[in-house]
Amino acid sequence: MRLGNSATPITYMKSRCLPFSYTTVTHSVDATIVKTGFNPNTSRSNFHLKHLVANGQVSQAHQLFDQMPHRNTYSLNTLISGYVKSGNLDRARDLFDGMPVRTVVSWTILIGGYSQHNQPVGAFKLYADMCRWGTVPDYVTFATLFSCCDETVMTKTLTQVHSHIVKLGFYLTLMVCNSLVDAYCKTGTLDLANWLFMEMMTRDSVTFNAMITGYSNNGLNNRAINLFVEMQSWGVRPSEFTFAAVICACMGLNDVLLNHQFHALVMKSNFVWNVFVSNAFLDFYSKHDSIDDAKKLFDEMLELDCVSYNVIITGFVWAGQLKESLNLFRELQWTNFNRKQFPFATMLSLAATETNLKLGQQIHAQALVTEASLDVLVGNALVDMYAKCDRFEEANVIFASLPHGSSVPWTAIISAYVQKGCYDEALQLFKQMREAYVYGDQATFASTLRASANLTSLSLGKQLHSVMITLGCMPNVFCGSSLLDMYAKCGYIKEAIKVFKEMPSRNIVSWNSMISAYAQEGDGEATLRTFEELIESGLKPDSVSFLGVLTACSHRGLVEEGLAHFKSMTQIYRIDVRREHYASMIDLLCRCGQFGEAEKLMNEMPFEPDEIMLSSVQRSCRVHKNQDLAKRAADALFNMEVLRDAAPYVNMSNIYAEAGQWEDVSKVKKAMKDRGVRKITAYSWVEVNHNVHVFTANDRTHPQIEDIRKKIIVLWRKMEEGGYKPDTSVILQNVNEEVKVESLKYHSERLAVAFALINTPQGSPIVVMKNLRACVDCHAAIKIISKIAGRDIIVRDSSRFHHFRDGCCSCGDYW
């Protein structure tokens, strides 16, 4: 029989022939006796105590401890260690506080407990108490203490412990120095970490790993890569943790080529088999639009763990390949991995994106069974999923059960309300969050800014801007894009441009926000110029970029430019043309009276014209007096099962009224009544002194209505002196001319403008919002009012912004 090098005939015979209790238990008990004293009974009890703790039987261990006639420090240390490992830190602390004698091991075990529970302040306080008691720490104490460091630990605290290390002579101990380098890096004190790194007499892969990871986590990715190269010259062999840190640096640099080079090096170094390293590569590929490379690597990996599945499933979700992610999740369920670590949050986000309530409920059920629902990330994802599936009652119940000390659950439900268009509710939640003294993060501000933008609440937007500056959120690209969008939607294009220019970095969202801002302003030239700058920046335009361009072309009548960009979507950029792009092109052609081209485009579309397209045709037919096409569009609209509102009936009624065909007007109104649809009430609103004031036509409910009407009469006289003549053709009612003129005076936007003129400082701009398109006569009237009052007046209707200044409008009367 051939024996291994580690065995001798004697030891082999003992292990094979002697009873287990003699060879194993006796040796272990003897070792425990030596370690804990020479009382055989206490030592044997301590051995059994240690065995129970090692098997996670802490309650049984405590029962044994209570029954022991003689206990020593080793007994208490063992039981405290058991409670620490089981997560019961309070019970461990109670036992520790009651110890008559504490050794360095006792202190180190409890410090480790605070470290494991991410309580660095408690760990360092315990270390300070240890020093006051006169217990001298050992190298394990320092390594344990530093393992819990994060950004909450003060640099002064670390340097004090560092001086203690030098005083005790541990500055030459590699483990202690490595832990201290790592601690300095985790607290962001890279200058001290680098100084200590250079002062160390010996370094190993752990030392380099700590510094490379520190550089990478603090955004110094080039320095991380350079240090890895320097590590090779020192002859230090990299470990799997080294490669993981370097891959993280590649991710920070967005350098796909460099990552490929490291992948080749990993294969050459024979680390490709390591699941930890392979998972890091999976993460890189999945986050850099290389999901096919990620899947290929996943299929070739010799070893997979739950992290591997989590990364690839999340990658497929980000890539929009939802079917593949769902199939992999089902495959994961047949494995033996810890089900509590399954990517429930990712799958819930998939269900939220697809508004698939059934799938979301199934994932929720699995999360409940595995107790993964107790995880904050899963809880937040549940809130988001239920809210996006219009189940706000369930969303609020789950939200109420989450710990509210963090901004994350607040952000989840605020974002959900915003995405469903419940902007007032979102702002109320944000107010409650601030009242609870919870400070938001970048995601919170991005969502809240979106709510204030859609409500055109400039005062709230400015307040958020100030808070973001105070909290240092401005460098975040998503916060900057949301702030830009808010100013643009509130009519403050100059502030939007300023935010865009001051952004330290821009992504496609930032550029699209600026393009959309110019498009809503009707500034076709600036929109096209910004689109070209986007391409020159090296980014590829997406479907949102083109939608902004086509919208701008529609508002300015730029037919040739619009057609050229529309064709380039498929021919140059390989972007799928969606309904909204076709709708913009049809609107562009119809506005210019090119109805034949518009009909041809509608016939070539891969889908039937929808309500938005046909309503656009109707509106243009009214302008160009094309009653025949308007009627055909109306018939198609009237035959639809579902209509958003009464706009098609109103448009057709107006076309007939303008032609004096009052009998047809009556027929349309009857059909409208029979179908049960109602005309949307037109209203305008203006924000003055942080309060929003809403007006409807001929409104008499406002507290200042008498002053407003007097102001309108004064303006009317000056307008008539300036050559204004009311266009009563917009009053589509069969009434006399005098009644029509009187009705025009008190349209909602004129009431809002008059109110603002009374209540705002002379020379300040006025911003009025309207839920429907402004009428031709109000447009003409406000042009003259801007000249009379010497004010910039901005009106945003349902179509676009109109900037009135000195008797002119930015739309050039093409709207």
PDB file of N, CA, C and O in Angstrom, residues 177-222:
ATOM      1  N   CYS A 177      -0.284  46.002   8.621  1.00  0.00           N
ATOM      2  CA  CYS A 177      -0.067  47.071   7.627  1.00  0.00           C
ATOM      3  C   CYS A 177      -1.039  46.938   6.452  1.00  0.00           C
ATOM      4  O   CYS A 177      -1.573  47.936   5.957  1.00  0.00           O
ATOM      5  N   ASN A 178      -1.246  45.707   6.005  1.00  0.00           N
ATOM      6  CA  ASN A 178      -2.202  45.497   4.906  1.00  0.00           C
ATOM      7  C   ASN A 178      -3.603  45.955   5.297  1.00  0.00           C
ATOM      8  O   ASN A 178      -4.298  46.600   4.511  1.00  0.00           O
ATOM      9  N   SER A 179      -4.002  45.620   6.515  1.00  0.00           N
ATOM     10  CA  SER A 179      -5.327  46.022   7.001  1.00  0.00           C
ATOM     11  C   SER A 179      -5.428  47.544   7.117  1.00  0.00           C
ATOM     12  O   SER A 179      -6.470  48.134   6.798  1.00  0.00           O
ATOM     13  N   LEU A 180      -4.351  48.194   7.535  1.00  0.00           N
ATOM     14  CA  LEU A 180      -4.361  49.646   7.685  1.00  0.00           C
ATOM     15  C   LEU A 180      -4.396  50.340   6.321  1.00  0.00           C
ATOM     16  O   LEU A 180      -5.112  51.337   6.143  1.00  0.00           O
ATOM     17  N   VAL A 181      -3.659  49.836   5.350  1.00  0.00           N
ATOM     18  CA  VAL A 181      -3.717  50.378   3.986  1.00  0.00           C
ATOM     19  C   VAL A 181      -5.145  50.291   3.460  1.00  0.00           C
ATOM     20  O   VAL A 181      -5.696  51.246   2.894  1.00  0.00           O
ATOM     21  N   ASP A 182      -5.760  49.121   3.660  1.00  0.00           N
ATOM     22  CA  ASP A 182      -7.137  48.905   3.206  1.00  0.00           C
ATOM     23  C   ASP A 182      -8.094  49.865   3.900  1.00  0.00           C
ATOM     24  O   ASP A 182      -9.007  50.416   3.277  1.00  0.00           O
ATOM     25  N   ALA A 183      -7.879  50.091   5.200  1.00  0.00           N
ATOM     26  CA  ALA A 183      -8.742  50.995   5.962  1.00  0.00           C
ATOM     27  C   ALA A 183      -8.632  52.430   5.452  1.00  0.00           C
ATOM     28  O   ALA A 183      -9.639  53.129   5.276  1.00  0.00           O
ATOM     29  N   TYR A 184      -7.393  52.890   5.205  1.00  0.00           N
ATOM     30  CA  TYR A 184      -7.214  54.245   4.664  1.00  0.00           C
ATOM     31  C   TYR A 184      -7.908  54.384   3.310  1.00  0.00           C
ATOM     32  O   TYR A 184      -8.528  55.418   3.007  1.00  0.00           O
ATOM     33  N   CYS A 185      -7.809  53.356   2.487  1.00  0.00           N
ATOM     34  CA  CYS A 185      -8.460  53.395   1.165  1.00  0.00           C
ATOM     35  C   CYS A 185      -9.978  53.464   1.298  1.00  0.00           C
ATOM     36  O   CYS A 185     -10.650  54.224   0.592  1.00  0.00           O
ATOM     37  N   LYS A 186     -10.537  52.660   2.205  1.00  0.00           N
ATOM     38  CA  LYS A 186     -11.992  52.613   2.371  1.00  0.00           C
ATOM     39  C   LYS A 186     -12.544  53.919   2.919  1.00  0.00           C
ATOM     40  O   LYS A 186     -13.717  54.248   2.693  1.00  0.00           O
ATOM     41  N   THR A 187     -11.742  54.666   3.660  1.00  0.00           N
ATOM     42  CA  THR A 187     -12.189  55.960   4.184  1.00  0.00           C
ATOM     43  C   THR A 187     -11.863  57.106   3.238  1.00  0.00           C
ATOM     44  O   THR A 187     -12.105  58.263   3.560  1.00  0.00           O
ATOM     45  N   GLY A 188     -11.303  56.774   2.066  1.00  0.00           N
ATOM     46  CA  GLY A 188     -11.011  57.795   1.067  1.00  0.00           C
ATOM     47  C   GLY A 188      -9.752  58.582   1.331  1.00  0.00           C
ATOM     48  O   GLY A 188      -9.485  59.573   0.653  1.00  0.00           O
ATOM     49  N   THR A 189      -8.942  58.155   2.308  1.00  0.00           N
ATOM     50  CA  THR A 189      -7.694  58.857   2.633  1.00  0.00           C
ATOM     51  C   THR A 189      -6.559  58.218   1.830  1.00  0.00           C
ATOM     52  O   THR A 189      -5.655  57.570   2.382  1.00  0.00           O
ATOM     53  N   LEU A 190      -6.579  58.421   0.525  1.00  0.00           N
ATOM     54  CA  LEU A 190      -5.639  57.731  -0.352  1.00  0.00           C
ATOM     55  C   LEU A 190      -4.208  58.231  -0.203  1.00  0.00           C
ATOM     56  O   LEU A 190      -3.263  57.473  -0.447  1.00  0.00           O
ATOM     57  N   ASP A 191      -4.048  59.493   0.194  1.00  0.00           N
ATOM     58  CA  ASP A 191      -2.681  60.004   0.358  1.00  0.00           C
ATOM     59  C   ASP A 191      -1.962  59.270   1.491  1.00  0.00           C
ATOM     60  O   ASP A 191      -0.790  58.885   1.354  1.00  0.00           O
ATOM     61  N   LEU A 192      -2.667  59.025   2.609  1.00  0.00           N
ATOM     62  CA  LEU A 192      -2.062  58.287   3.724  1.00  0.00           C
ATOM     63  C   LEU A 192      -1.880  56.813   3.358  1.00  0.00           C
ATOM     64  O   LEU A 192      -0.881  56.191   3.751  1.00  0.00           O
ATOM     65  N   ALA A 193      -2.832  56.262   2.621  1.00  0.00           N
ATOM     66  CA  ALA A 193      -2.704  54.866   2.188  1.00  0.00           C
ATOM     67  C   ALA A 193      -1.475  54.698   1.307  1.00  0.00           C
ATOM     68  O   ALA A 193      -0.693  53.742   1.469  1.00  0.00           O
ATOM     69  N   ASN A 194      -1.296  55.642   0.386  1.00  0.00           N
ATOM     70  CA  ASN A 194      -0.148  55.560  -0.522  1.00  0.00           C
ATOM     71  C   ASN A 194       1.169  55.756   0.223  1.00  0.00           C
ATOM     72  O   ASN A 194       2.168  55.083  -0.050  1.00  0.00           O
ATOM     73  N   TRP A 195       1.166  56.681   1.213  1.00  0.00           N
ATOM     74  CA  TRP A 195       2.375  56.906   2.020  1.00  0.00           C
ATOM     75  C   TRP A 195       2.768  55.639   2.771  1.00  0.00           C
ATOM     76  O   TRP A 195       3.935  55.230   2.774  1.00  0.00           O
ATOM     77  N   LEU A 196       1.781  54.998   3.412  1.00  0.00           N
ATOM     78  CA  LEU A 196       2.054  53.776   4.161  1.00  0.00           C
ATOM     79  C   LEU A 196       2.519  52.662   3.223  1.00  0.00           C
ATOM     80  O   LEU A 196       3.455  51.912   3.548  1.00  0.00           O
ATOM     81  N   PHE A 197       1.887  52.595   2.059  1.00  0.00           N
ATOM     82  CA  PHE A 197       2.254  51.585   1.062  1.00  0.00           C
ATOM     83  C   PHE A 197       3.726  51.719   0.671  1.00  0.00           C
ATOM     84  O   PHE A 197       4.463  50.727   0.586  1.00  0.00           O
ATOM     85  N   MET A 198       4.169  52.958   0.461  1.00  0.00           N
ATOM     86  CA  MET A 198       5.559  53.191   0.062  1.00  0.00           C
ATOM     87  C   MET A 198       6.536  52.935   1.214  1.00  0.00           C
ATOM     88  O   MET A 198       7.700  52.576   0.982  1.00  0.00           O
ATOM     89  N   GLU A 199       6.081  53.110   2.471  1.00  0.00           N
ATOM     90  CA  GLU A 199       6.947  52.933   3.630  1.00  0.00           C
ATOM     91  C   GLU A 199       7.107  51.470   4.035  1.00  0.00           C
ATOM     92  O   GLU A 199       8.042  51.121   4.757  1.00  0.00           O
ATOM     93  N   MET A 200       6.206  50.605   3.589  1.00  0.00           N
ATOM     94  CA  MET A 200       6.232  49.202   4.017  1.00  0.00           C
ATOM     95  C   MET A 200       7.493  48.503   3.520  1.00  0.00           C
ATOM     96  O   MET A 200       7.864  48.622   2.347  1.00  0.00           O
ATOM     97  N   MET A 201       8.113  47.743   4.427  1.00  0.00           N
ATOM     98  CA  MET A 201       9.346  47.041   4.085  1.00  0.00           C
ATOM     99  C   MET A 201       9.073  45.848   3.174  1.00  0.00           C
ATOM    100  O   MET A 201       9.862  45.515   2.289  1.00  0.00           O
ATOM    101  N   THR A 202       7.952  45.164   3.424  1.00  0.00           N
ATOM    102  CA  THR A 202       7.561  44.026   2.581  1.00  0.00           C
ATOM    103  C   THR A 202       6.117  44.222   2.113  1.00  0.00           C
ATOM    104  O   THR A 202       5.305  44.798   2.832  1.00  0.00           O
ATOM    105  N   ARG A 203       5.858  43.730   0.919  1.00  0.00           N
ATOM    106  CA  ARG A 203       4.507  43.816   0.355  1.00  0.00           C
ATOM    107  C   ARG A 203       4.169  42.471  -0.275  1.00  0.00           C
ATOM    108  O   ARG A 203       5.040  41.814  -0.838  1.00  0.00           O
ATOM    109  N   ASP A 204       2.905  42.096  -0.201  1.00  0.00           N
ATOM    110  CA  ASP A 204       2.453  40.892  -0.888  1.00  0.00           C
ATOM    111  C   ASP A 204       1.252  41.240  -1.763  1.00  0.00           C
ATOM    112  O   ASP A 204       0.914  42.423  -1.928  1.00  0.00           O
ATOM    113  N   SER A 205       0.611  40.235  -2.329  1.00  0.00           N
ATOM    114  CA  SER A 205      -0.515  40.502  -3.238  1.00  0.00           C
ATOM    115  C   SER A 205      -1.660  41.198  -2.506  1.00  0.00           C
ATOM    116  O   SER A 205      -2.384  42.011  -3.095  1.00  0.00           O
ATOM    117  N   VAL A 206      -1.819  40.917  -1.212  1.00  0.00           N
ATOM    118  CA  VAL A 206      -2.878  41.569  -0.438  1.00  0.00           C
ATOM    119  C   VAL A 206      -2.632  43.074  -0.365  1.00  0.00           C
ATOM    120  O   VAL A 206      -3.566  43.886  -0.473  1.00  0.00           O
ATOM    121  N   THR A 207      -1.374  43.478  -0.179  1.00  0.00           N
ATOM    122  CA  THR A 207      -1.024  44.900  -0.124  1.00  0.00           C
ATOM    123  C   THR A 207      -1.409  45.591  -1.436  1.00  0.00           C
ATOM    124  O   THR A 207      -2.062  46.645  -1.436  1.00  0.00           O
ATOM    125  N   PHE A 208      -0.957  45.002  -2.537  1.00  0.00           N
ATOM    126  CA  PHE A 208      -1.272  45.588  -3.846  1.00  0.00           C
ATOM    127  C   PHE A 208      -2.781  45.576  -4.116  1.00  0.00           C
ATOM    128  O   PHE A 208      -3.324  46.529  -4.678  1.00  0.00           O
ATOM    129  N   ASN A 209      -3.444  44.488  -3.718  1.00  0.00           N
ATOM    130  CA  ASN A 209      -4.899  44.413  -3.935  1.00  0.00           C
ATOM    131  C   ASN A 209      -5.623  45.548  -3.233  1.00  0.00           C
ATOM    132  O   ASN A 209      -6.558  46.152  -3.777  1.00  0.00           O
ATOM    133  N   ALA A 210      -5.183  45.834  -1.991  1.00  0.00           N
ATOM    134  CA  ALA A 210      -5.825  46.908  -1.223  1.00  0.00           C
ATOM    135  C   ALA A 210      -5.669  48.248  -1.921  1.00  0.00           C
ATOM    136  O   ALA A 210      -6.635  49.022  -2.048  1.00  0.00           O
ATOM    137  N   MET A 211      -4.439  48.559  -2.399  1.00  0.00           N
ATOM    138  CA  MET A 211      -4.202  49.837  -3.062  1.00  0.00           C
ATOM    139  C   MET A 211      -4.913  49.918  -4.409  1.00  0.00           C
ATOM    140  O   MET A 211      -5.503  50.952  -4.753  1.00  0.00           O
ATOM    141  N   ILE A 212      -4.858  48.853  -5.203  1.00  0.00           N
ATOM    142  CA  ILE A 212      -5.521  48.854  -6.518  1.00  0.00           C
ATOM    143  C   ILE A 212      -7.026  49.035  -6.341  1.00  0.00           C
ATOM    144  O   ILE A 212      -7.653  49.832  -7.043  1.00  0.00           O
ATOM    145  N   THR A 213      -7.609  48.311  -5.375  1.00  0.00           N
ATOM    146  CA  THR A 213      -9.042  48.447  -5.103  1.00  0.00           C
ATOM    147  C   THR A 213      -9.370  49.851  -4.612  1.00  0.00           C
ATOM    148  O   THR A 213     -10.387  50.437  -4.995  1.00  0.00           O
ATOM    149  N   GLY A 214      -8.501  50.406  -3.757  1.00  0.00           N
ATOM    150  CA  GLY A 214      -8.723  51.769  -3.266  1.00  0.00           C
ATOM    151  C   GLY A 214      -8.722  52.787  -4.378  1.00  0.00           C
ATOM    152  O   GLY A 214      -9.599  53.661  -4.440  1.00  0.00           O
ATOM    153  N   TYR A 215      -7.739  52.693  -5.283  1.00  0.00           N
ATOM    154  CA  TYR A 215      -7.703  53.607  -6.423  1.00  0.00           C
ATOM    155  C   TYR A 215      -8.960  53.452  -7.276  1.00  0.00           C
ATOM    156  O   TYR A 215      -9.579  54.434  -7.703  1.00  0.00           O
ATOM    157  N   SER A 216      -9.328  52.209  -7.550  1.00  0.00           N
ATOM    158  CA  SER A 216     -10.481  51.943  -8.411  1.00  0.00           C
ATOM    159  C   SER A 216     -11.774  52.475  -7.799  1.00  0.00           C
ATOM    160  O   SER A 216     -12.565  53.142  -8.465  1.00  0.00           O
ATOM    161  N   ASN A 217     -11.991  52.207  -6.505  1.00  0.00           N
ATOM    162  CA  ASN A 217     -13.226  52.635  -5.836  1.00  0.00           C
ATOM    163  C   ASN A 217     -13.325  54.143  -5.715  1.00  0.00           C
ATOM    164  O   ASN A 217     -14.429  54.676  -5.571  1.00  0.00           O
ATOM    165  N   ASN A 218     -12.188  54.827  -5.763  1.00  0.00           N
ATOM    166  CA  ASN A 218     -12.200  56.292  -5.652  1.00  0.00           C
ATOM    167  C   ASN A 218     -12.047  56.983  -7.007  1.00  0.00           C
ATOM    168  O   ASN A 218     -11.752  58.177  -7.076  1.00  0.00           O
ATOM    169  N   GLY A 219     -12.240  56.216  -8.092  1.00  0.00           N
ATOM    170  CA  GLY A 219     -12.252  56.797  -9.429  1.00  0.00           C
ATOM    171  C   GLY A 219     -10.897  57.019 -10.058  1.00  0.00           C
ATOM    172  O   GLY A 219     -10.815  57.568 -11.153  1.00  0.00           O
ATOM    173  N   LEU A 220      -9.822  56.617  -9.370  1.00  0.00           N
ATOM    174  CA  LEU A 220      -8.465  56.793  -9.922  1.00  0.00           C
ATOM    175  C   LEU A 220      -8.079  55.521 -10.691  1.00  0.00           C
ATOM    176  O   LEU A 220      -7.148  54.790 -10.325  1.00  0.00           O
ATOM    177  N   ASN A 221      -8.800  55.279 -11.757  1.00  0.00           N
ATOM    178  CA  ASN A 221      -8.676  53.997 -12.464  1.00  0.00           C
ATOM    179  C   ASN A 221      -7.334  53.845 -13.185  1.00  0.00           C
ATOM    180  O   ASN A 221      -6.775  52.745 -13.249  1.00  0.00           O
ATOM    181  N   ASN A 222      -6.828  54.943 -13.730  1.00  0.00           N
ATOM    182  CA  ASN A 222      -5.519  54.868 -14.405  1.00  0.00           C
ATOM    183  C   ASN A 222      -4.406  54.507 -13.422  1.00  0.00           C
ATOM    184  O   ASN A 222      -3.507  53.728 -13.745  1.00  0.00           O
TER     185      ASN A 222
END
